[in-house]
PDB file of C-alpha atoms in Angstrom:
ATOM      1  CA  MET A   1    -112.860  51.952 -54.357  1.00 73.00           C
ATOM      2  CA  ARG A   2    -113.266  52.702 -50.667  1.00 77.00           C
ATOM      3  CA  ILE A   3    -112.938  56.405 -49.794  1.00 78.00           C
ATOM      4  CA  HIS A   4    -112.706  57.591 -46.197  1.00 82.00           C
ATOM      5  CA  LEU A   5    -114.134  61.111 -46.107  1.00 84.00           C
ATOM      6  CA  PHE A   6    -115.321  62.957 -42.999  1.00 89.00           C
ATOM      7  CA  GLU A   7    -118.789  62.833 -41.476  1.00 91.00           C
ATOM      8  CA  PHE A   8    -120.054  65.959 -39.740  1.00 93.00           C
ATOM      9  CA  GLU A   9    -121.279  63.887 -36.778  1.00 90.00           C
ATOM     10  CA  ASP A  10    -117.681  62.758 -36.101  1.00 88.00           C
ATOM     11  CA  LEU A  11    -116.196  66.249 -35.911  1.00 92.00           C
ATOM     12  CA  PRO A  12    -115.462  67.393 -32.330  1.00 91.00           C
ATOM     13  CA  TRP A  13    -116.536  70.993 -33.020  1.00 94.00           C
ATOM     14  CA  PHE A  14    -119.867  69.996 -34.576  1.00 94.00           C
ATOM     15  CA  PRO A  15    -122.777  71.444 -32.503  1.00 94.00           C
ATOM     16  CA  ALA A  16    -124.345  68.828 -30.236  1.00 91.00           C
ATOM     17  CA  VAL A  17    -127.848  70.086 -31.044  1.00 91.00           C
ATOM     18  CA  LEU A  18    -127.344  69.221 -34.724  1.00 93.00           C
ATOM     19  CA  ARG A  19    -125.581  65.928 -33.976  1.00 92.00           C
ATOM     20  CA  ASN A  20    -128.377  64.778 -31.667  1.00 90.00           C
ATOM     21  CA  ALA A  21    -130.999  65.769 -34.233  1.00 91.00           C
ATOM     22  CA  MET A  22    -129.177  63.755 -36.908  1.00 92.00           C
ATOM     23  CA  THR A  23    -128.843  60.627 -34.779  1.00 89.00           C
ATOM     24  CA  ALA A  24    -132.493  60.912 -33.715  1.00 88.00           C
ATOM     25  CA  TYR A  25    -133.510  61.015 -37.381  1.00 89.00           C
ATOM     26  CA  LEU A  26    -131.365  57.957 -38.114  1.00 86.00           C
ATOM     27  CA  ALA A  27    -132.985  56.061 -35.236  1.00 83.00           C
ATOM     28  CA  ALA A  28    -136.422  56.867 -36.688  1.00 85.00           C
ATOM     29  CA  SER A  29    -135.354  55.842 -40.202  1.00 84.00           C
ATOM     30  CA  TRP A  30    -134.010  52.470 -38.983  1.00 81.00           C
ATOM     31  CA  LYS A  31    -137.487  51.668 -37.705  1.00 81.00           C
ATOM     32  CA  MET A  32    -138.741  51.865 -41.289  1.00 80.00           C
ATOM     33  CA  LEU A  33    -136.434  49.029 -42.386  1.00 77.00           C
ATOM     34  CA  PRO A  34    -136.668  45.296 -41.486  1.00 79.00           C
ATOM     35  CA  VAL A  35    -133.156  45.230 -40.034  1.00 78.00           C
ATOM     36  CA  GLY A  36    -134.195  43.023 -37.118  1.00 78.00           C
ATOM     37  CA  VAL A  37    -135.251  40.237 -39.480  1.00 80.00           C
ATOM     38  CA  ALA A  38    -131.968  40.481 -41.398  1.00 85.00           C
ATOM     39  CA  TRP A  39    -129.458  40.806 -38.559  1.00 87.00           C
ATOM     40  CA  ALA A  40    -131.081  38.816 -35.756  1.00 88.00           C
ATOM     41  CA  PRO A  41    -130.090  35.336 -37.086  1.00 89.00           C
ATOM     42  CA  LEU A  42    -126.414  36.316 -37.212  1.00 89.00           C
ATOM     43  CA  LEU A  43    -126.526  37.741 -33.717  1.00 89.00           C
ATOM     44  CA  GLN A  44    -128.392  34.649 -32.544  1.00 90.00           C
ATOM     45  CA  ARG A  45    -125.541  32.448 -33.830  1.00 89.00           C
ATOM     46  CA  ALA A  46    -122.943  34.578 -32.091  1.00 88.00           C
ATOM     47  CA  LEU A  47    -124.830  34.564 -28.795  1.00 88.00           C
ATOM     48  CA  ALA A  48    -125.318  30.799 -28.940  1.00 86.00           C
ATOM     49  CA  ALA A  49    -121.559  30.304 -29.331  1.00 86.00           C
ATOM     50  CA  SER A  50    -120.581  32.850 -26.698  1.00 83.00           C
ATOM     51  CA  PRO A  51    -120.089  31.944 -23.027  1.00 81.00           C
ATOM     52  CA  VAL A  52    -121.203  35.479 -22.111  1.00 79.00           C
ATOM     53  CA  PRO A  53    -124.591  36.500 -23.596  1.00 80.00           C
ATOM     54  CA  ARG A  54    -123.867  40.216 -23.889  1.00 86.00           C
ATOM     55  CA  VAL A  55    -124.275  42.699 -26.732  1.00 88.00           C
ATOM     56  CA  ILE A  56    -121.963  45.680 -27.184  1.00 87.00           C
ATOM     57  CA  ASP A  57    -123.465  48.099 -29.692  1.00 88.00           C
ATOM     58  CA  LEU A  58    -121.074  50.455 -31.483  1.00 85.00           C
ATOM     59  CA  CYS A  59    -122.154  53.867 -32.793  1.00 83.00           C
ATOM     60  CA  SER A  60    -125.481  53.707 -30.954  1.00 82.00           C
ATOM     61  CA  GLY A  61    -126.327  57.359 -31.594  1.00 78.00           C
ATOM     62  CA  SER A  62    -129.910  57.850 -30.404  1.00 71.00           C
ATOM     63  CA  GLY A  63    -130.743  54.156 -30.414  1.00 71.00           C
ATOM     64  CA  GLY A  64    -130.113  53.041 -33.986  1.00 75.00           C
ATOM     65  CA  PRO A  65    -131.438  49.650 -35.129  1.00 81.00           C
ATOM     66  CA  LEU A  66    -130.544  47.798 -31.930  1.00 84.00           C
ATOM     67  CA  PRO A  67    -134.077  47.763 -30.392  1.00 83.00           C
ATOM     68  CA  GLU A  68    -135.513  46.223 -33.571  1.00 84.00           C
ATOM     69  CA  VAL A  69    -132.736  43.618 -33.754  1.00 86.00           C
ATOM     70  CA  LEU A  70    -133.171  42.630 -30.093  1.00 86.00           C
ATOM     71  CA  ALA A  71    -136.938  42.391 -30.548  1.00 85.00           C
ATOM     72  CA  ALA A  72    -136.419  39.892 -33.381  1.00 86.00           C
ATOM     73  CA  LEU A  73    -134.172  37.617 -31.285  1.00 86.00           C
ATOM     74  CA  ASN A  74    -135.421  34.354 -29.828  1.00 77.00           C
ATOM     75  CA  GLN A  75    -133.408  35.061 -26.717  1.00 76.00           C
ATOM     76  CA  PRO A  76    -133.920  35.782 -22.992  1.00 75.00           C
ATOM     77  CA  PRO A  77    -133.160  39.359 -21.877  1.00 77.00           C
ATOM     78  CA  LEU A  78    -129.546  40.281 -22.583  1.00 84.00           C
ATOM     79  CA  ALA A  79    -126.968  42.539 -21.036  1.00 87.00           C
ATOM     80  CA  VAL A  80    -126.594  45.369 -23.552  1.00 89.00           C
ATOM     81  CA  VAL A  81    -123.844  47.996 -23.587  1.00 89.00           C
ATOM     82  CA  ARG A  82    -124.413  50.955 -25.908  1.00 90.00           C
ATOM     83  CA  THR A  83    -121.470  53.070 -27.089  1.00 89.00           C
ATOM     84  CA  ASP A  84    -120.915  56.141 -29.229  1.00 88.00           C
ATOM     85  CA  LEU A  85    -118.133  58.593 -30.029  1.00 88.00           C
ATOM     86  CA  TYR A  86    -120.289  61.413 -28.636  1.00 87.00           C
ATOM     87  CA  PRO A  87    -122.830  59.858 -26.221  1.00 85.00           C
ATOM     88  CA  SER A  88    -126.250  61.514 -26.264  1.00 80.00           C
ATOM     89  CA  SER A  89    -127.153  60.243 -22.773  1.00 83.00           C
ATOM     90  CA  THR A  90    -125.433  59.064 -19.593  1.00 85.00           C
ATOM     91  CA  ASP A  91    -126.253  55.379 -20.235  1.00 85.00           C
ATOM     92  CA  ILE A  92    -124.093  55.346 -23.405  1.00 87.00           C
ATOM     93  CA  LEU A  93    -120.330  54.814 -23.077  1.00 86.00           C
ATOM     94  CA  ALA A  94    -117.880  56.984 -24.996  1.00 87.00           C
ATOM     95  CA  VAL A  95    -116.076  54.694 -27.486  1.00 84.00           C
ATOM     96  CA  ASP A  96    -114.376  55.619 -30.784  1.00 82.00           C
ATOM     97  CA  ALA A  97    -115.464  53.006 -33.359  1.00 73.00           C
ATOM     98  CA  ARG A  98    -114.773  55.013 -36.515  1.00 66.00           C
ATOM     99  CA  HIS A  99    -112.307  52.437 -37.809  1.00 62.00           C
ATOM    100  CA  VAL A 100    -114.560  49.398 -37.308  1.00 64.00           C
ATOM    101  CA  PHE A 101    -117.565  49.235 -39.655  1.00 76.00           C
ATOM    102  CA  GLU A 102    -120.498  50.842 -41.457  1.00 63.00           C
ATOM    103  CA  ALA A 103    -123.972  49.278 -41.626  1.00 64.00           C
ATOM    104  CA  THR A 104    -124.375  50.150 -45.301  1.00 73.00           C
ATOM    105  CA  ARG A 105    -122.829  49.068 -48.597  1.00 68.00           C
ATOM    106  CA  ARG A 106    -120.467  50.683 -51.108  1.00 72.00           C
ATOM    107  CA  HIS A 107    -122.798  50.146 -54.058  1.00 74.00           C
ATOM    108  CA  PRO A 108    -123.834  52.451 -56.961  1.00 76.00           C
ATOM    109  CA  VAL A 109    -127.526  52.125 -56.070  1.00 73.00           C
ATOM    110  CA  ALA A 110    -126.861  53.012 -52.430  1.00 77.00           C
ATOM    111  CA  LEU A 111    -124.874  56.070 -53.495  1.00 79.00           C
ATOM    112  CA  LEU A 112    -127.602  57.205 -55.912  1.00 80.00           C
ATOM    113  CA  LEU A 113    -130.294  56.802 -53.274  1.00 80.00           C
ATOM    114  CA  THR A 114    -128.633  59.470 -51.114  1.00 85.00           C
ATOM    115  CA  VAL A 115    -130.090  61.986 -53.578  1.00 86.00           C
ATOM    116  CA  ILE A 116    -133.532  61.436 -52.048  1.00 88.00           C
ATOM    117  CA  VAL A 117    -132.306  61.552 -48.436  1.00 92.00           C
ATOM    118  CA  PRO A 118    -133.160  65.278 -47.980  1.00 92.00           C
ATOM    119  CA  LEU A 119    -136.747  64.507 -48.997  1.00 92.00           C
ATOM    120  CA  LEU A 120    -136.866  61.569 -46.567  1.00 90.00           C
ATOM    121  CA  VAL A 121    -135.633  63.839 -43.783  1.00 93.00           C
ATOM    122  CA  LEU A 122    -138.510  66.231 -44.457  1.00 93.00           C
ATOM    123  CA  VAL A 123    -141.013  63.374 -44.374  1.00 91.00           C
ATOM    124  CA  LEU A 124    -139.671  61.470 -41.348  1.00 89.00           C
ATOM    125  CA  THR A 125    -138.737  64.352 -39.040  1.00 91.00           C
ATOM    126  CA  PRO A 126    -142.288  64.682 -37.600  1.00 88.00           C
ATOM    127  CA  ARG A 127    -141.969  61.052 -36.413  1.00 86.00           C
ATOM    128  CA  VAL A 128    -138.778  61.695 -34.439  1.00 87.00           C
ATOM    129  CA  ARG A 129    -139.253  61.619 -30.683  1.00 82.00           C
ATOM    130  CA  PRO A 130    -138.727  63.623 -28.599  1.00 82.00           C
ATOM    131  CA  VAL A 131    -139.729  66.600 -30.719  1.00 85.00           C
ATOM    132  CA  ARG A 132    -136.939  69.182 -30.690  1.00 87.00           C
ATOM    133  CA  PRO A 133    -137.858  72.742 -31.762  1.00 91.00           C
ATOM    134  CA  LEU A 134    -134.336  73.421 -33.019  1.00 91.00           C
ATOM    135  CA  ALA A 135    -134.444  70.254 -35.132  1.00 91.00           C
ATOM    136  CA  LEU A 136    -137.652  71.507 -36.752  1.00 93.00           C
ATOM    137  CA  LEU A 137    -136.063  74.922 -37.287  1.00 94.00           C
ATOM    138  CA  PHE A 138    -132.987  73.473 -39.009  1.00 94.00           C
ATOM    139  CA  THR A 139    -135.086  71.062 -41.067  1.00 94.00           C
ATOM    140  CA  TYR A 140    -137.878  73.254 -42.440  1.00 95.00           C
ATOM    141  CA  LEU A 141    -137.042  76.944 -41.982  1.00 94.00           C
ATOM    142  CA  ILE A 142    -133.254  76.707 -42.329  1.00 94.00           C
ATOM    143  CA  PRO A 143    -132.840  73.319 -44.107  1.00 93.00           C
ATOM    144  CA  ILE A 144    -129.349  72.464 -42.893  1.00 95.00           C
ATOM    145  CA  LEU A 145    -130.122  69.034 -41.421  1.00 95.00           C
ATOM    146  CA  PRO A 146    -131.411  67.419 -44.661  1.00 95.00           C
ATOM    147  CA  LEU A 147    -128.139  68.329 -46.399  1.00 95.00           C
ATOM    148  CA  LEU A 148    -125.934  67.255 -43.479  1.00 95.00           C
ATOM    149  CA  ILE A 149    -127.710  63.892 -43.161  1.00 94.00           C
ATOM    150  CA  ALA A 150    -127.461  63.302 -46.927  1.00 94.00           C
ATOM    151  CA  TRP A 151    -123.716  64.032 -46.861  1.00 93.00           C
ATOM    152  CA  ASP A 152    -123.032  61.749 -43.887  1.00 92.00           C
ATOM    153  CA  GLY A 153    -125.095  58.976 -45.496  1.00 89.00           C
ATOM    154  CA  PHE A 154    -123.143  59.312 -48.760  1.00 90.00           C
ATOM    155  CA  VAL A 155    -119.847  59.161 -46.870  1.00 89.00           C
ATOM    156  CA  SER A 156    -121.016  56.096 -44.902  1.00 87.00           C
ATOM    157  CA  HIS A 157    -121.608  54.233 -48.159  1.00 86.00           C
ATOM    158  CA  LEU A 158    -118.147  55.198 -49.448  1.00 87.00           C
ATOM    159  CA  ARG A 159    -116.513  54.040 -46.206  1.00 86.00           C
ATOM    160  CA  THR A 160    -118.112  50.593 -46.148  1.00 87.00           C
ATOM    161  CA  TYR A 161    -115.802  47.606 -46.642  1.00 87.00           C
ATOM    162  CA  SER A 162    -116.630  45.016 -49.281  1.00 88.00           C
ATOM    163  CA  VAL A 163    -116.950  41.315 -48.484  1.00 91.00           C
ATOM    164  CA  ASP A 164    -113.573  40.637 -50.128  1.00 92.00           C
ATOM    165  CA  GLU A 165    -111.947  43.336 -47.980  1.00 90.00           C
ATOM    166  CA  LEU A 166    -113.526  41.896 -44.821  1.00 90.00           C
ATOM    167  CA  LYS A 167    -112.270  38.417 -45.734  1.00 92.00           C
ATOM    168  CA  SER A 168    -108.790  39.834 -46.296  1.00 91.00           C
ATOM    169  CA  PHE A 169    -108.775  41.555 -42.891  1.00 86.00           C
ATOM    170  CA  THR A 170    -109.949  38.484 -40.993  1.00 89.00           C
ATOM    171  CA  ALA A 171    -107.508  36.209 -42.828  1.00 88.00           C
ATOM    172  CA  GLU A 172    -104.667  38.302 -41.416  1.00 84.00           C
ATOM    173  CA  LEU A 173    -106.004  38.346 -37.846  1.00 83.00           C
ATOM    174  CA  SER A 174    -104.084  36.578 -35.137  1.00 79.00           C
ATOM    175  CA  ALA A 175    -107.002  35.398 -33.020  1.00 80.00           C
ATOM    176  CA  PRO A 176    -106.583  31.725 -32.067  1.00 81.00           C
ATOM    177  CA  GLY A 177    -109.818  30.074 -31.078  1.00 85.00           C
ATOM    178  CA  TYR A 178    -112.018  32.067 -33.455  1.00 87.00           C
ATOM    179  CA  ALA A 179    -113.455  31.289 -36.876  1.00 89.00           C
ATOM    180  CA  TRP A 180    -114.335  34.239 -39.095  1.00 91.00           C
ATOM    181  CA  GLU A 181    -117.067  34.496 -41.693  1.00 91.00           C
ATOM    182  CA  ALA A 182    -117.838  37.337 -44.100  1.00 93.00           C
ATOM    183  CA  GLY A 183    -120.791  37.503 -46.445  1.00 93.00           C
ATOM    184  CA  GLU A 184    -123.837  39.500 -47.489  1.00 90.00           C
ATOM    185  CA  LEU A 185    -127.308  39.824 -45.985  1.00 87.00           C
ATOM    186  CA  SER A 186    -130.531  40.349 -47.914  1.00 84.00           C
ATOM    187  CA  LEU A 187    -132.627  43.171 -46.503  1.00 78.00           C
ATOM    188  CA  PRO A 188    -136.277  42.769 -47.597  1.00 75.00           C
ATOM    189  CA  GLY A 189    -137.215  45.614 -49.890  1.00 73.00           C
ATOM    190  CA  ALA A 190    -133.651  46.900 -50.302  1.00 73.00           C
ATOM    191  CA  PRO A 191    -132.113  47.035 -53.811  1.00 76.00           C
ATOM    192  CA  PHE A 192    -128.730  45.831 -52.552  1.00 77.00           C
ATOM    193  CA  ARG A 193    -127.293  43.411 -49.990  1.00 84.00           C
ATOM    194  CA  LEU A 194    -125.428  44.379 -46.809  1.00 85.00           C
ATOM    195  CA  PRO A 195    -121.938  43.040 -46.057  1.00 88.00           C
ATOM    196  CA  TYR A 196    -121.220  41.517 -42.659  1.00 90.00           C
ATOM    197  CA  VAL A 197    -118.393  39.870 -40.756  1.00 90.00           C
ATOM    198  CA  ILE A 198    -118.836  37.631 -37.745  1.00 91.00           C
ATOM    199  CA  GLY A 199    -116.316  35.898 -35.495  1.00 88.00           C
ATOM    200  CA  LEU A 200    -117.362  32.809 -33.568  1.00 88.00           C
ATOM    201  CA  PRO A 201    -115.389  30.997 -30.864  1.00 85.00           C
ATOM    202  CA  VAL A 202    -114.281  27.586 -32.052  1.00 80.00           C
ATOM    203  CA  SER A 203    -115.117  24.638 -29.808  1.00 66.00           C
ATOM    204  CA  PRO A 204    -112.071  22.518 -28.866  1.00 53.00           C
ATOM    205  CA  ALA A 205    -113.907  19.550 -30.402  1.00 46.00           C
ATOM    206  CA  MET A 206    -114.160  21.268 -33.773  1.00 45.00           C
ATOM    207  CA  PRO A 207    -111.425  20.672 -36.387  1.00 45.00           C
TER     208      PRO A 207
END
Protein backbone atom coordinates (compact mmCIF):
# COMPACT_ATOMS: atom_id res chain seq x y z
CA MET A 1 0.00 0.00 0.00
CA ARG A 2 1.34 3.41 -0.95
CA ILE A 3 1.93 5.73 2.03
CA HIS A 4 2.73 9.41 1.56
CA LEU A 5 4.80 10.48 4.56
CA PHE A 6 6.97 13.59 4.78
CA GLU A 7 10.59 13.91 3.72
CA PHE A 8 12.79 16.31 5.67
CA GLU A 9 14.20 17.74 2.43
CA ASP A 10 10.69 18.89 1.43
CA LEU A 11 9.99 20.85 4.61
CA PRO A 12 10.29 24.64 4.15
CA TRP A 13 11.87 25.16 7.59
CA PHE A 14 14.52 22.47 7.09
CA PRO A 15 18.04 24.04 7.25
CA ALA A 16 19.52 24.56 3.79
CA VAL A 17 22.94 23.37 4.97
CA LEU A 18 21.49 19.95 5.82
CA ARG A 19 19.32 19.80 2.69
CA ASN A 20 22.28 20.58 0.43
CA ALA A 21 24.42 17.99 2.20
CA MET A 22 21.70 15.37 1.70
CA THR A 23 21.24 16.09 -2.00
CA ALA A 24 25.02 16.12 -2.51
CA TYR A 25 25.21 12.66 -0.92
CA LEU A 26 22.40 11.42 -3.17
CA ALA A 27 24.21 12.74 -6.25
CA ALA A 28 27.34 10.82 -5.20
CA SER A 29 25.35 7.64 -4.51
CA TRP A 30 23.68 7.75 -7.95
CA LYS A 31 27.13 7.58 -9.52
CA MET A 32 27.58 4.17 -7.90
CA LEU A 33 24.59 2.74 -9.78
CA PRO A 34 24.28 1.99 -13.54
CA VAL A 35 21.22 4.22 -13.93
CA GLY A 36 22.42 5.61 -17.26
CA VAL A 37 22.38 2.15 -18.83
CA ALA A 38 18.87 1.49 -17.51
CA TRP A 39 17.15 4.80 -18.23
CA ALA A 40 18.92 6.02 -21.36
CA PRO A 41 17.01 3.76 -23.83
CA LEU A 42 13.66 5.06 -22.58
CA LEU A 43 14.80 8.65 -22.82
CA GLN A 44 16.24 7.94 -26.26
CA ARG A 45 12.81 6.74 -27.44
CA ALA A 46 11.11 9.83 -26.06
CA LEU A 47 13.63 12.18 -27.65
CA ALA A 48 13.34 10.44 -31.02
CA ALA A 49 9.56 10.95 -30.97
CA SER A 50 9.69 14.53 -29.74
CA PRO A 51 9.85 17.53 -32.09
CA VAL A 52 11.80 19.41 -29.41
CA PRO A 53 14.91 17.56 -28.14
CA ARG A 54 14.88 18.97 -24.61
CA VAL A 55 15.13 17.35 -21.19
CA ILE A 56 13.41 18.77 -18.12
CA ASP A 57 14.77 17.11 -14.99
CA LEU A 58 12.55 17.14 -11.90
CA CYS A 59 13.96 17.04 -8.36
CA SER A 60 17.51 17.65 -9.58
CA GLY A 61 18.89 18.30 -6.10
CA SER A 62 22.67 18.53 -6.47
CA GLY A 63 22.75 16.83 -9.86
CA GLY A 64 21.15 13.44 -9.26
CA PRO A 65 21.51 10.74 -11.93
CA LEU A 66 20.99 13.06 -14.90
CA PRO A 67 24.70 13.40 -15.89
CA GLU A 68 25.08 9.61 -16.02
CA VAL A 69 21.88 9.20 -18.05
CA LEU A 70 22.90 11.89 -20.55
CA ALA A 71 26.35 10.35 -20.89
CA ALA A 72 24.76 7.03 -21.87
CA LEU A 73 22.62 8.60 -24.63
CA ASN A 74 23.50 8.24 -28.29
CA GLN A 75 22.39 11.80 -28.83
CA PRO A 76 23.83 15.20 -29.83
CA PRO A 77 24.04 17.80 -27.03
CA LEU A 78 20.61 18.56 -25.60
CA ALA A 79 18.92 21.52 -24.02
CA VAL A 80 18.56 20.54 -20.36
CA VAL A 81 16.44 22.31 -17.75
CA ARG A 82 17.05 21.29 -14.14
CA THR A 83 14.39 21.91 -11.48
CA ASP A 84 13.99 21.40 -7.75
CA LEU A 85 11.63 22.44 -4.97
CA TYR A 86 14.55 24.17 -3.22
CA PRO A 87 17.20 24.96 -5.87
CA SER A 88 20.78 24.62 -4.66
CA SER A 89 22.16 26.93 -7.38
CA THR A 90 20.98 29.73 -9.67
CA ASP A 91 20.91 27.48 -12.77
CA ILE A 92 18.14 25.30 -11.25
CA LEU A 93 14.51 26.43 -11.55
CA ALA A 94 12.18 26.29 -8.57
CA VAL A 95 9.46 23.71 -9.40
CA ASP A 96 7.30 21.66 -7.00
CA ALA A 97 7.27 18.07 -8.33
CA ARG A 98 6.31 16.29 -5.11
CA HIS A 99 3.17 14.83 -6.65
CA VAL A 100 4.84 13.45 -9.79
CA PHE A 101 7.17 10.49 -9.18
CA GLU A 102 9.90 8.72 -7.21
CA ALA A 103 12.88 6.99 -8.83
CA THR A 104 12.64 4.00 -6.50
CA ARG A 105 10.23 1.12 -5.92
CA ARG A 106 7.74 0.22 -3.18
CA HIS A 107 9.22 -3.23 -2.59
CA PRO A 108 10.03 -5.15 0.64
CA VAL A 109 13.69 -5.53 -0.34
CA ALA A 110 14.02 -1.81 -1.06
CA LEU A 111 12.48 -0.98 2.31
CA LEU A 112 14.78 -3.41 4.14
CA LEU A 113 17.85 -2.01 2.42
CA THR A 114 17.25 1.39 4.02
CA VAL A 115 18.60 -0.18 7.22
CA ILE A 116 22.12 -0.02 5.78
CA VAL A 117 21.75 3.53 4.43
CA PRO A 118 23.40 5.16 7.51
CA LEU A 119 26.46 2.96 6.95
CA LEU A 120 26.53 3.90 3.25
CA VAL A 121 26.40 7.58 4.19
CA LEU A 122 29.47 7.13 6.39
CA VAL A 123 31.32 5.37 3.58
CA LEU A 124 30.33 7.65 0.67
CA THR A 125 30.50 11.06 2.35
CA PRO A 126 34.27 11.46 1.72
CA ARG A 127 33.52 11.16 -2.02
CA VAL A 128 31.02 14.03 -2.03
CA ARG A 129 32.28 17.16 -3.75
CA PRO A 130 32.62 19.92 -2.81
CA VAL A 131 33.70 18.96 0.69
CA ARG A 132 31.54 20.78 3.24
CA PRO A 133 32.87 20.99 6.82
CA LEU A 134 29.36 21.14 8.27
CA ALA A 135 28.39 18.01 6.33
CA LEU A 136 31.35 16.19 7.88
CA LEU A 137 30.38 17.51 11.31
CA PHE A 138 26.78 16.29 11.01
CA THR A 139 27.87 12.95 9.56
CA TYR A 140 30.67 11.84 11.88
CA LEU A 141 30.68 13.92 15.07
CA ILE A 142 26.94 14.59 15.33
CA PRO A 143 25.50 11.81 13.09
CA ILE A 144 22.26 13.51 12.09
CA LEU A 145 22.65 13.23 8.31
CA PRO A 146 22.86 9.40 8.15
CA LEU A 147 19.53 9.15 9.99
CA LEU A 148 17.85 11.90 7.95
CA ILE A 149 18.96 10.36 4.64
CA ALA A 150 17.79 6.90 5.76
CA TRP A 151 14.36 8.29 6.70
CA ASP A 152 13.91 10.19 3.43
CA GLY A 153 15.00 7.11 1.45
CA PHE A 154 12.49 4.93 3.33
CA VAL A 155 9.72 7.44 2.66
CA SER A 156 10.67 7.63 -1.04
CA HIS A 157 10.16 3.88 -1.36
CA LEU A 158 6.76 4.10 0.35
CA ARG A 159 5.68 6.94 -1.95
CA THR A 160 6.55 5.18 -5.20
CA TYR A 161 3.65 4.22 -7.48
CA SER A 162 3.36 0.66 -8.74
CA VAL A 163 3.12 -0.19 -12.43
CA ASP A 164 -0.60 -0.96 -12.05
CA GLU A 165 -1.16 2.44 -10.41
CA LEU A 166 0.76 4.20 -13.20
CA LYS A 167 -1.32 2.38 -15.83
CA SER A 168 -4.49 3.42 -14.02
CA PHE A 169 -3.43 7.08 -13.94
CA THR A 170 -2.49 7.21 -17.62
CA ALA A 171 -5.67 5.39 -18.66
CA GLU A 172 -7.67 8.24 -17.15
CA LEU A 173 -5.61 11.01 -18.76
CA SER A 174 -7.20 13.22 -21.36
CA ALA A 175 -4.18 13.79 -23.58
CA PRO A 176 -5.08 13.30 -27.25
CA GLY A 177 -2.09 12.61 -29.44
CA TYR A 178 -0.12 10.70 -26.81
CA ALA A 179 0.36 7.00 -26.15
CA TRP A 180 1.29 5.97 -22.62
CA GLU A 181 3.39 3.03 -21.50
CA ALA A 182 4.15 1.83 -17.97
CA GLY A 183 6.50 -0.98 -17.06
CA GLU A 184 9.57 -1.96 -15.07
CA LEU A 185 13.28 -1.49 -15.73
CA SER A 186 16.05 -3.87 -14.69
CA LEU A 187 18.91 -2.11 -12.94
CA PRO A 188 22.08 -4.24 -13.14
CA GLY A 189 23.03 -5.39 -9.68
CA ALA A 190 19.79 -4.25 -8.04
CA PRO A 191 17.58 -6.84 -6.28
CA PHE A 192 14.38 -5.27 -7.62
CA ARG A 193 13.09 -3.58 -10.77
CA LEU A 194 12.19 0.11 -11.12
CA PRO A 195 8.76 1.22 -12.35
CA TYR A 196 8.51 3.79 -15.12
CA VAL A 197 5.91 5.60 -17.19
CA ILE A 198 6.55 7.23 -20.53
CA GLY A 199 4.29 9.22 -22.85
CA LEU A 200 5.11 9.40 -26.54
CA PRO A 201 3.46 11.60 -29.17
CA VAL A 202 1.48 9.53 -31.63
CA SER A 203 2.19 10.10 -35.31
CA PRO A 204 -0.93 10.94 -37.37
CA ALA A 205 -0.08 7.91 -39.53
CA MET A 206 -0.24 5.57 -36.55
CA PRO A 207 -3.54 3.81 -35.73
